[in-house]
Coordinates of N, CA and C in Angstrom, one line a residue:
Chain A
X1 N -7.8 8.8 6.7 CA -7.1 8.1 7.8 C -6.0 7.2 7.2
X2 N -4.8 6.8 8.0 CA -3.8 6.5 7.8 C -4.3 4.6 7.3
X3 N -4.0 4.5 6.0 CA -4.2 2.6 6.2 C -3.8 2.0 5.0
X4 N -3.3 0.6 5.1 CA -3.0 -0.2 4.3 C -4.1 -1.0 3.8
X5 N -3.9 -1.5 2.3 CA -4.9 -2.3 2.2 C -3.9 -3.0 1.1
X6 N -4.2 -4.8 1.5 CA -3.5 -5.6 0.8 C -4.6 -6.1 -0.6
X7 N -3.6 -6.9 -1.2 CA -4.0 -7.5 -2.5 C -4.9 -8.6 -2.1
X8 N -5.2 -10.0 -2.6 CA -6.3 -10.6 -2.7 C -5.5 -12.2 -2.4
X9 N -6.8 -12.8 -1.8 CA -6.1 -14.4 -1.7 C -5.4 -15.0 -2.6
X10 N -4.5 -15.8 -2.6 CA -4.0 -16.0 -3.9 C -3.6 -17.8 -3.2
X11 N -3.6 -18.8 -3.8 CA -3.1 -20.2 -4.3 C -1.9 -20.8 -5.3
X12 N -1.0 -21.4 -4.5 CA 0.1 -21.4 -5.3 C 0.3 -22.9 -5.2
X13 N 1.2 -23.5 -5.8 CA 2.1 -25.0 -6.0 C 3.4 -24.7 -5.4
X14 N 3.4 -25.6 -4.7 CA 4.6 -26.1 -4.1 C 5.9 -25.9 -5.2
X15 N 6.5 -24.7 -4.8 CA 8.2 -24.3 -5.4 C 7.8 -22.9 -6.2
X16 N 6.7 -22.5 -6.6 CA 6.0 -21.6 -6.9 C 6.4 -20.1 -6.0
X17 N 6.1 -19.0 -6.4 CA 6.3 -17.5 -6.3 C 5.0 -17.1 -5.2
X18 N 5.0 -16.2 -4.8 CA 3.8 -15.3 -4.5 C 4.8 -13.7 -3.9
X19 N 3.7 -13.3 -4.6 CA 3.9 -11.3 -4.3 C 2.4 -10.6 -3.9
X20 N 2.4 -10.3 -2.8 CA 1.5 -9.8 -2.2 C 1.6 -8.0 -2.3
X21 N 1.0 -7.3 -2.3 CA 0.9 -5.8 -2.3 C 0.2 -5.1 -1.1
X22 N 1.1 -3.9 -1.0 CA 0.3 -3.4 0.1 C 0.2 -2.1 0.2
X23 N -1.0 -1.5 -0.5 CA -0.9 0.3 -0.6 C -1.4 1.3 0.5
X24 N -0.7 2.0 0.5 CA -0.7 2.5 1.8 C -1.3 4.5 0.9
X25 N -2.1 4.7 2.5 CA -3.2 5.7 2.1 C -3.2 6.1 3.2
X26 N -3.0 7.8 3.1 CA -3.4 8.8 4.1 C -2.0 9.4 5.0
X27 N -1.0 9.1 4.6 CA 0.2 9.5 4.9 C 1.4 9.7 3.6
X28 N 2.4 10.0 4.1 CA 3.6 10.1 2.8 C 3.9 8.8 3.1
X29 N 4.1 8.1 2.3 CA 4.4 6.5 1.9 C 5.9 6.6 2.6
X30 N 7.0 7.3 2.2 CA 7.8 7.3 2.1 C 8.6 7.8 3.4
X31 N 7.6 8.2 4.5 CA 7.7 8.5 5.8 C 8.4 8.0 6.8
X32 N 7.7 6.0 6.4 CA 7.9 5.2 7.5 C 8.3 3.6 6.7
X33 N 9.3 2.7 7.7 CA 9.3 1.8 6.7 C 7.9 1.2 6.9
X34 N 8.2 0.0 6.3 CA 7.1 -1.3 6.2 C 7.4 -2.5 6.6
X35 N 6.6 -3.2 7.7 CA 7.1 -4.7 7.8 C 6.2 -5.6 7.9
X36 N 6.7 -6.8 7.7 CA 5.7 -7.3 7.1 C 5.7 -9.0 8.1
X37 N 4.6 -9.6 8.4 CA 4.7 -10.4 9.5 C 3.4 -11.6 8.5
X38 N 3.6 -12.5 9.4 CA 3.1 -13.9 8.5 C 2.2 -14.6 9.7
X39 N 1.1 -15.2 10.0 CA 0.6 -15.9 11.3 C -0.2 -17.1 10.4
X40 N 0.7 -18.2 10.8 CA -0.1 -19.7 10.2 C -1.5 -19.9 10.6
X41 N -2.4 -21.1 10.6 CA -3.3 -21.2 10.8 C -3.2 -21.3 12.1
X42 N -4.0 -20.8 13.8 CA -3.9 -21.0 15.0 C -2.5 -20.5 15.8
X43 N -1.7 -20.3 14.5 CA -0.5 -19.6 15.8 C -0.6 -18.3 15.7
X44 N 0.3 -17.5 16.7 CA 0.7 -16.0 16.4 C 1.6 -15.5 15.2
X45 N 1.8 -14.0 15.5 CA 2.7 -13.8 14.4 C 3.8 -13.8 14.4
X46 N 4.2 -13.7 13.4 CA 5.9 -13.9 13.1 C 6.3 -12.9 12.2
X47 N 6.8 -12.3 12.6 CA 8.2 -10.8 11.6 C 8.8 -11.7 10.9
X48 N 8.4 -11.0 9.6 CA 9.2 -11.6 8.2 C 10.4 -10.9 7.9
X49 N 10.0 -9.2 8.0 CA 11.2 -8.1 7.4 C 10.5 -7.2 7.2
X50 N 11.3 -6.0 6.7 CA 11.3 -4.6 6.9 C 11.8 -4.2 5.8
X51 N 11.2 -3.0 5.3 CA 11.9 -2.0 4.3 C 11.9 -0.5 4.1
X52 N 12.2 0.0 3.6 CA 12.4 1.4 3.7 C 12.1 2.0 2.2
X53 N 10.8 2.2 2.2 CA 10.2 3.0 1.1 C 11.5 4.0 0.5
X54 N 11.5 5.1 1.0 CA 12.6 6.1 0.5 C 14.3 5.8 0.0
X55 N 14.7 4.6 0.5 CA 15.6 3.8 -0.2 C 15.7 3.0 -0.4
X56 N 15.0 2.1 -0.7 CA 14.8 0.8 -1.0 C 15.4 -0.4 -0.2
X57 N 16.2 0.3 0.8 CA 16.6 -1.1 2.1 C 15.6 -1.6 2.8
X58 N 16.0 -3.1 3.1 CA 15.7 -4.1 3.8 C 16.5 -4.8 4.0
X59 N 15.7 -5.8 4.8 CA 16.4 -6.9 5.6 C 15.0 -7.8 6.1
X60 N 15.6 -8.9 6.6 CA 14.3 -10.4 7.2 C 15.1 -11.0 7.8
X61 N 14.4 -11.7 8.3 CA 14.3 -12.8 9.3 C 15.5 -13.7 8.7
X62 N 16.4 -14.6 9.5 CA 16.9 -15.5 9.3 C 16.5 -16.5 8.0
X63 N 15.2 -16.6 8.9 CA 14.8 -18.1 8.2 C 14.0 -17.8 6.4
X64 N 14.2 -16.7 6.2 CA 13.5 -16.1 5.0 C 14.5 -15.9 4.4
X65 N 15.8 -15.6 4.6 CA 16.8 -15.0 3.8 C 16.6 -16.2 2.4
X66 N 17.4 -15.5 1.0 CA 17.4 -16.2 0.4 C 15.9 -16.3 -0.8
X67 N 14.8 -16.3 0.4 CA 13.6 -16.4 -0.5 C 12.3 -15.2 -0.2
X68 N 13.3 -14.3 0.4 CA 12.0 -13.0 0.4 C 12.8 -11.7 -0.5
X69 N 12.0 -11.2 -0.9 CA 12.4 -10.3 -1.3 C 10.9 -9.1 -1.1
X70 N 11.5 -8.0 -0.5 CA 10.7 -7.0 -0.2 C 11.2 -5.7 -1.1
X71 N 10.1 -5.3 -1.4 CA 10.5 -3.8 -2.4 C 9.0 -2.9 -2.3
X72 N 9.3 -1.9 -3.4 CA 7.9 -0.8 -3.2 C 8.1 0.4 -4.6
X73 N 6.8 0.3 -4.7 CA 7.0 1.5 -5.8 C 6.5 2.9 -5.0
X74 N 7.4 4.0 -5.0 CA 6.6 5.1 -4.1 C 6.2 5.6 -5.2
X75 N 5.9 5.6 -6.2 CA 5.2 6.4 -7.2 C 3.5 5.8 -7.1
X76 N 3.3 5.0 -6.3 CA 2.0 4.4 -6.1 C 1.7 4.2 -4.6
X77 N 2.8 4.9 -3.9 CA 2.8 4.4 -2.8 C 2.2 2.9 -1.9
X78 N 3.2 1.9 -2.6 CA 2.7 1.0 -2.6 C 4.6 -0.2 -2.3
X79 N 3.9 -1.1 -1.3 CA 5.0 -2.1 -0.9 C 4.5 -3.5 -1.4
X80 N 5.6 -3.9 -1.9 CA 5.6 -5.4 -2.2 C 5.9 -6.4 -1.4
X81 N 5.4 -7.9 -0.9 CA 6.4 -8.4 -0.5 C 6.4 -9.8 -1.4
X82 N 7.4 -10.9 -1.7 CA 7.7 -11.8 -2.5 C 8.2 -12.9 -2.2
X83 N 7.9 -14.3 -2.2 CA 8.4 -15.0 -1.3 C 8.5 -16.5 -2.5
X84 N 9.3 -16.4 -2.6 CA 9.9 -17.9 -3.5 C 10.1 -19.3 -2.8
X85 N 9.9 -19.9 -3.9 CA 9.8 -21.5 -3.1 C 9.0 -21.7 -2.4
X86 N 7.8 -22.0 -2.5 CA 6.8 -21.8 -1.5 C 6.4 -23.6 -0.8
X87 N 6.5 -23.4 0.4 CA 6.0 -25.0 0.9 C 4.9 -25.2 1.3
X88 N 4.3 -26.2 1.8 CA 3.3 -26.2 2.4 C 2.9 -25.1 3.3
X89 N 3.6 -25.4 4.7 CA 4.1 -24.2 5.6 C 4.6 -23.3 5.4
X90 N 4.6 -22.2 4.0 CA 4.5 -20.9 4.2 C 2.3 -20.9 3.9
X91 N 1.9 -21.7 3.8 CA 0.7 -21.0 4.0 C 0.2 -20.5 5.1
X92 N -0.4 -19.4 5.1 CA -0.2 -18.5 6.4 C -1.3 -17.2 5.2
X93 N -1.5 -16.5 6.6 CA -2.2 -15.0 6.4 C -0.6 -13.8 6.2
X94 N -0.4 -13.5 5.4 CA 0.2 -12.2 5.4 C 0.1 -10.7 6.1
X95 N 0.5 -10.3 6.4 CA 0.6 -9.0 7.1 C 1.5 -7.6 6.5
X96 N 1.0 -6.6 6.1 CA 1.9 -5.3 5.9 C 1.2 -4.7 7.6
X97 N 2.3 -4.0 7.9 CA 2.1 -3.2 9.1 C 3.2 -2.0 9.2
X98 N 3.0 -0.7 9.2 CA 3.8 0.6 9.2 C 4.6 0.8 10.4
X99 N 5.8 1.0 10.8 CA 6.4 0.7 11.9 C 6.3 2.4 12.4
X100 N 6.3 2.6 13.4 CA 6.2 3.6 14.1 C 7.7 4.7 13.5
X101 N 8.2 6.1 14.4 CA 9.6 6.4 13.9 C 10.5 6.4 15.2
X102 N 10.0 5.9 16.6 CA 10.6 5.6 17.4 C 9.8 4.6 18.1
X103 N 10.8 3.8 19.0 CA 9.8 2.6 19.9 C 9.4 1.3 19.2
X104 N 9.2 1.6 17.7 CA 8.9 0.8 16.9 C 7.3 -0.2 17.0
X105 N 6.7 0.7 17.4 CA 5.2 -0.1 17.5 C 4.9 0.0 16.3
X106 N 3.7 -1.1 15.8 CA 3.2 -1.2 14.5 C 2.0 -0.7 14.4
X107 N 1.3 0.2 13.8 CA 0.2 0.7 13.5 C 0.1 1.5 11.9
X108 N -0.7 1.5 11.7 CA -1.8 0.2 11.6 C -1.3 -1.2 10.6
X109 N -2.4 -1.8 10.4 CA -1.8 -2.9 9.7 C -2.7 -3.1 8.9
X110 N -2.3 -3.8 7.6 CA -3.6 -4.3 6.3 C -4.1 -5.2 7.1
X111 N -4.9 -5.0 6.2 CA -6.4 -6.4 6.6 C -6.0 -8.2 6.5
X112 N -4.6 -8.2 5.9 CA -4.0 -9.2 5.8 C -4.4 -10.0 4.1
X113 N -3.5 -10.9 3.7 CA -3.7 -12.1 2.5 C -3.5 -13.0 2.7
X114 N -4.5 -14.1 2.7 CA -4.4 -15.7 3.0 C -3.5 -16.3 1.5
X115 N -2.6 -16.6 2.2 CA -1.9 -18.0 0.8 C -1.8 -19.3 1.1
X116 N -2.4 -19.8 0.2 CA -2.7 -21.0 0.6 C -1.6 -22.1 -0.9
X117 N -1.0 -22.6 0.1 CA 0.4 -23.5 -0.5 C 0.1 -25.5 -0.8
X118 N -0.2 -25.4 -2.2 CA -1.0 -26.8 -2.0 C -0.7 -26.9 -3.5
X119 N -0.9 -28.4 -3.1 CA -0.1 -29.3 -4.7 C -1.9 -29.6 -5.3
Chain B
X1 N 17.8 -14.1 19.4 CA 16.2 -13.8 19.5 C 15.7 -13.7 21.0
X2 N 14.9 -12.6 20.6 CA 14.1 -12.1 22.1 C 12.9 -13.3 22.2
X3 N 13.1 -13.9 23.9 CA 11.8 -15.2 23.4 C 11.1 -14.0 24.3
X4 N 10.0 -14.2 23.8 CA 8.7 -13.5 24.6 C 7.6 -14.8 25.5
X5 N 7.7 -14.9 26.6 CA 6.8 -16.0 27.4 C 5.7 -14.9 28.3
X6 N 4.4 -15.1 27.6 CA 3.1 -15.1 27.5 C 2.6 -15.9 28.6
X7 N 1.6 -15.2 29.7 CA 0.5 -16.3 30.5 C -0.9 -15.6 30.9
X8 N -1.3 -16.3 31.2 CA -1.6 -17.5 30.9 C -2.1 -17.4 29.4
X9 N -2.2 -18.9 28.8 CA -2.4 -18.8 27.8 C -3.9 -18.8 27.4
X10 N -5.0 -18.9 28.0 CA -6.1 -19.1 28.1 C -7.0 -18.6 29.6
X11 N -7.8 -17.8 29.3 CA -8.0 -17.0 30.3 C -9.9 -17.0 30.4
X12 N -10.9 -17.5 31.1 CA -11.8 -17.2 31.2 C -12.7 -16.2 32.5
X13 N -13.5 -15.5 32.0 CA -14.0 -14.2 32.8 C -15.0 -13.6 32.2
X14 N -16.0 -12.9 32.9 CA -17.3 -12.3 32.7 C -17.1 -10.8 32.7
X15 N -18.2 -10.5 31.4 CA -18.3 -8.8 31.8 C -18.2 -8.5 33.2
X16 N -17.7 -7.1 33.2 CA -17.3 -6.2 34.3 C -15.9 -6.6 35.4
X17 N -15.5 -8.4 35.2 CA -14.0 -8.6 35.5 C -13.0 -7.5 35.2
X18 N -12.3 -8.1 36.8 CA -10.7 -7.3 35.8 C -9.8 -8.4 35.3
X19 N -9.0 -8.4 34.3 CA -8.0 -9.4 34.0 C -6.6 -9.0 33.9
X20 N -5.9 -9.6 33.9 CA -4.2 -9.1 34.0 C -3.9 -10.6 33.3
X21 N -2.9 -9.9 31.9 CA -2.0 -11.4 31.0 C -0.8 -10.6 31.6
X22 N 0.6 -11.3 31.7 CA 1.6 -11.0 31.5 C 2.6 -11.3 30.4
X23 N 3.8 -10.9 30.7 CA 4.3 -11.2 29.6 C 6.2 -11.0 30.0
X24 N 7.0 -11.7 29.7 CA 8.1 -11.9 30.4 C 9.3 -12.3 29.0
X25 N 9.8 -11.1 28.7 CA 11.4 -11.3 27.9 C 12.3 -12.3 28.1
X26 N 12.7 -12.4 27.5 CA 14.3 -13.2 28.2 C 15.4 -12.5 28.2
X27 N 15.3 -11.4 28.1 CA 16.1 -10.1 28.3 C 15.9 -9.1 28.5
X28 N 16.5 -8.4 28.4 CA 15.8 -6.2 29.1 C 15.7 -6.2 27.3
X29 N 14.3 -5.4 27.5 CA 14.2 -5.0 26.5 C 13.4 -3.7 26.5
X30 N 14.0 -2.7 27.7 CA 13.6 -1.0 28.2 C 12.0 -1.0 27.8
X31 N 12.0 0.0 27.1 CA 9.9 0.1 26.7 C 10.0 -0.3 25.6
X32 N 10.5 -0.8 24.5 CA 10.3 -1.7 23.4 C 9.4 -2.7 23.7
X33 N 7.7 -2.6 24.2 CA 6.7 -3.2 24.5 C 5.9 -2.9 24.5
X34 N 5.2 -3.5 23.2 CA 3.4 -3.4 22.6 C 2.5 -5.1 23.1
X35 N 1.6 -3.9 23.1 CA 0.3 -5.1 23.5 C -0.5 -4.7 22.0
X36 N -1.2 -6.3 21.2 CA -1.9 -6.2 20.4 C -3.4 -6.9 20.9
X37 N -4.2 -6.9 20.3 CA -5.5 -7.4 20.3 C -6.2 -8.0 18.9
X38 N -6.2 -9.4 19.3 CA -6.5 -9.8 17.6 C -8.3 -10.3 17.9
X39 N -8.9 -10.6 17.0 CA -10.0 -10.8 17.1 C -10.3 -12.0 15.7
X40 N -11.1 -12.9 15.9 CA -10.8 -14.4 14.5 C -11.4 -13.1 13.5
X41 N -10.4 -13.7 12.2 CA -10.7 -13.5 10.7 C -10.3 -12.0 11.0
X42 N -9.7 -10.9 11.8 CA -8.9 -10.0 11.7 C -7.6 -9.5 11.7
X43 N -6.9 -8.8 11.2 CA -5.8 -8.0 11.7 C -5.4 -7.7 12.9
X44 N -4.1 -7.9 13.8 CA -3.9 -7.5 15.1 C -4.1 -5.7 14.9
X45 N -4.6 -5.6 16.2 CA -4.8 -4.1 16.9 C -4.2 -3.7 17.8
X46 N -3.3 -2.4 17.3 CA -2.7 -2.0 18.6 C -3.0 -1.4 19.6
X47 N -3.4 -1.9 20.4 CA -3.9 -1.2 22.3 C -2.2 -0.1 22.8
X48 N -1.8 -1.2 23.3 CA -0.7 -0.4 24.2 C 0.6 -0.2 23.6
X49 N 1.7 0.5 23.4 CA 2.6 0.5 22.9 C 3.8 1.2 24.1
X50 N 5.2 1.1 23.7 CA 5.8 1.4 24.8 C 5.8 1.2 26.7
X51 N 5.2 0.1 26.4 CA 5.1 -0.4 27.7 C 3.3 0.2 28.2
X52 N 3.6 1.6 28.7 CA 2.2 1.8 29.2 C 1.2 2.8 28.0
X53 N 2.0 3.2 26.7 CA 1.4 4.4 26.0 C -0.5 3.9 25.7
X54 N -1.0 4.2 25.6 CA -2.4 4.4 25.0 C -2.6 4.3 23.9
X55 N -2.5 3.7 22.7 CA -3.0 4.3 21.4 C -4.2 4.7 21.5
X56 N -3.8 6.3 20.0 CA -5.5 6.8 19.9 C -6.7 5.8 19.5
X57 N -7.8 6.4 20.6 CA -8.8 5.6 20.0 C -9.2 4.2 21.1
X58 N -8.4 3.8 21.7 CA -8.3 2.6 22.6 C -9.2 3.1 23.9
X59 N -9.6 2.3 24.5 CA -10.8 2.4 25.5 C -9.4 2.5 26.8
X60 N -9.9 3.5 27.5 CA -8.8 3.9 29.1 C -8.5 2.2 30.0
X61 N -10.1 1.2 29.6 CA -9.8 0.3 30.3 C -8.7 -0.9 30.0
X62 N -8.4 -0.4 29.2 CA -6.8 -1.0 29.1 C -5.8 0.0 29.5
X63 N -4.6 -1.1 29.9 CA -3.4 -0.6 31.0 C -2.3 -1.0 31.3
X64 N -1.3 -1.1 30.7 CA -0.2 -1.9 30.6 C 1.1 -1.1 31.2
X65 N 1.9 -2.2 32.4 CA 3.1 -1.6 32.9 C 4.8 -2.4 32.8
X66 N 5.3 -2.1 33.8 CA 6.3 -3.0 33.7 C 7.9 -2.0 33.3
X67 N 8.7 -2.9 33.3 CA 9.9 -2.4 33.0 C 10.9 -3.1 32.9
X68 N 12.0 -3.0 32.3 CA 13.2 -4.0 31.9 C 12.6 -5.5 31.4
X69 N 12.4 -6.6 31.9 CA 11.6 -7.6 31.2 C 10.5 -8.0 31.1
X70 N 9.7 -7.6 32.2 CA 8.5 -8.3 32.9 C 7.5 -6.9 32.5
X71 N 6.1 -7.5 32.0 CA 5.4 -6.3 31.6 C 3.7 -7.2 31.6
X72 N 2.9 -6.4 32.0 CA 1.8 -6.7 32.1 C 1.0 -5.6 31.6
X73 N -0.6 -6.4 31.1 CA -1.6 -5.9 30.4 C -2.8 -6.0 31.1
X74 N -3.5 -5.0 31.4 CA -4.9 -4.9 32.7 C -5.9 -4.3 31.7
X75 N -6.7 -5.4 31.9 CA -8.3 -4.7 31.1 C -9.4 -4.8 32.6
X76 N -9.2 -3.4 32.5 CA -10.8 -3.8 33.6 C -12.1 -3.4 33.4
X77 N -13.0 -3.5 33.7 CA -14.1 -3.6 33.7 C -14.8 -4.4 32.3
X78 N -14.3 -5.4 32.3 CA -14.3 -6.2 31.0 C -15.7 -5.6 29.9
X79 N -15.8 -5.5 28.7 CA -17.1 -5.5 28.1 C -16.7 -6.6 27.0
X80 N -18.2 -6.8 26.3 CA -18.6 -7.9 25.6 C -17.7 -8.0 24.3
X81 N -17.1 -7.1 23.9 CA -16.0 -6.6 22.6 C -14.7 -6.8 23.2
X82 N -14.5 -7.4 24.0 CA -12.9 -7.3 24.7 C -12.6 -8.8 24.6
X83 N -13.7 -9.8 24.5 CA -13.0 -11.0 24.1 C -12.6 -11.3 22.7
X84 N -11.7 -11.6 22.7 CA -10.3 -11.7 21.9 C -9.0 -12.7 22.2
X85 N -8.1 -12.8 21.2 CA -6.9 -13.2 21.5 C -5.6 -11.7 21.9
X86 N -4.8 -11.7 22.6 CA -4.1 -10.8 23.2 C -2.8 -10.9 23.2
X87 N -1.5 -10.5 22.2 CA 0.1 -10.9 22.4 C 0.5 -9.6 22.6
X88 N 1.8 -9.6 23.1 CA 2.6 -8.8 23.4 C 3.6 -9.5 22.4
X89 N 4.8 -8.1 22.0 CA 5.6 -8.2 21.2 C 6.7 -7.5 21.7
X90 N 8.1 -7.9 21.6 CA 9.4 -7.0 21.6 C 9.7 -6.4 20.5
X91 N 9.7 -5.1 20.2 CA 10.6 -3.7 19.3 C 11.8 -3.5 19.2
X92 N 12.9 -4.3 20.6 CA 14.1 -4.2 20.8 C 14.6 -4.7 20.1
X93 N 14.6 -5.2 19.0 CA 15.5 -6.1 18.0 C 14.8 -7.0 17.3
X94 N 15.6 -6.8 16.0 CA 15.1 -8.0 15.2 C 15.6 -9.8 15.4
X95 N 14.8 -10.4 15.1 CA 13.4 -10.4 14.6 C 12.4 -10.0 15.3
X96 N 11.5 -9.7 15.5 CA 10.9 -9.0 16.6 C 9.8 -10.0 16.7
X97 N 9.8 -10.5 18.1 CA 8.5 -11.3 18.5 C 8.0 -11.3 19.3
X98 N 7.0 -12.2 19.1 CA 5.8 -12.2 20.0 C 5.3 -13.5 21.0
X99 N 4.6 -13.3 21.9 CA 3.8 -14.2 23.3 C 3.3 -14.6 22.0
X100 N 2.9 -15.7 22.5 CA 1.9 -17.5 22.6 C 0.5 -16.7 22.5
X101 N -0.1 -15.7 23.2 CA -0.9 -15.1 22.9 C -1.4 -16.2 24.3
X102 N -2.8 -15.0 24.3 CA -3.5 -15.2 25.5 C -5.2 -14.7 25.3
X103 N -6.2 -16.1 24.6 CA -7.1 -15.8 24.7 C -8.2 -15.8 25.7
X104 N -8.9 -14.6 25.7 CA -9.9 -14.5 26.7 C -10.9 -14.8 26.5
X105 N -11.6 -15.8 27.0 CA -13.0 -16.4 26.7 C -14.0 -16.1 28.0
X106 N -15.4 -16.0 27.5 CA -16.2 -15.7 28.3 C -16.5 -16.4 29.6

């Protein structure tokens, strides 16, 4: 069956990196992009950005430019996402989710990665 | 940005209810409209996509309509696995967002 499965909780310092992984299983990787969405503690989610396995384009959200960077290795069929400068408030659950090829619904999605941003 | 406005935001009801959340654009945004279903400590689930489509696998008693901004989500005959948190999202453009969400409690 078609599904993502992310990397592991991870804890960072304030100004600090994090790169999350997201390998994807039971389709051609390189099919569909990848996007990738963030939900703090108690709110909904939020669209980070998008990429495109087969050529390496992307793009994000306004408020991310600057400090995300999204990429993928299809030789492992596998998406990255990277997010620099990290603040309090990027702790949040991460999300990879495979965007449909028309209409753009998301299905399915990883199980998600808690990062937790703390001095 | 597409704002998505979500209601109610909190919603209580008993097995075998019907329920109806809505959900309201601030723009046309044609069938560029999915309904997800989150549940605590999970991944959102996609129920409806394109306004009324079915995803495989989803129970018939979900039912989503609507057109140009206004779109609504009908669960009827409630069962005990349906309480949950519930957002709708816009696909018409980035950044793509979502309702306030709308949890259903018992």
């Amino acid at each position: 069956q078609v599904q993502l499965v992310q990397s592991g909780a991870e804890v960072k310092k304030p100004g600090a990196s994090v790169r999350v992984s997201c390998k994807a299983s039971g389709y051609i990787f390189t099919s569909h992009d990848i996007n990738w969405f963030r939900q703090a503690p108690g709110q909904g989610p939020e669209w980070m950005g998008w990429m495109t396995p087969n050529n390496g384009n992307s793009d994000s959200g306004q408020q991310f430019r600057g400090r995300l960077t999204l990429t993928s290795d299809t030789s492992i069929g596998t998406a990255y996402m990277e997010l620099s400068d990290l603040r309090s408030e990027d702790t949040a659950i991460y999300y990879c989710a495979r965007i449909s090829h028309d209409l753009n619904w998301f299905d399915p999605w990883g199980q998600g990665t808690l990062v937790t941003v703390s001095s | 940005d597409v704002q998505m406005t979500q209601s109610p935001s909190s919603l209580s009801a008993s097995v075998g209810d019907t329920v109806t959340i809505t959900c309201r654009a601030s723009q046309t945004i044609y069938k560029f409209l999915n309904w997800y279903q989150q549940k605590p400590g999970k991944a959102p689930k996609l129920l409806i996509y394109a306004v009324n489509s079915l995803q495989s696998g989803v129970p018939s008693r979900f039912s989503g309509s609507g057109s140009g901004s206004d779109f609504t989500l009908t669960i009827s005959s409630l069962q005990a696995e349906d309480f949950a948190t519930y957002y709708c999202q816009q696909s018409y453009s980035t950044p793509y967002t979502f309702g306030q969400g709308t949890k259903l409690e018992i």
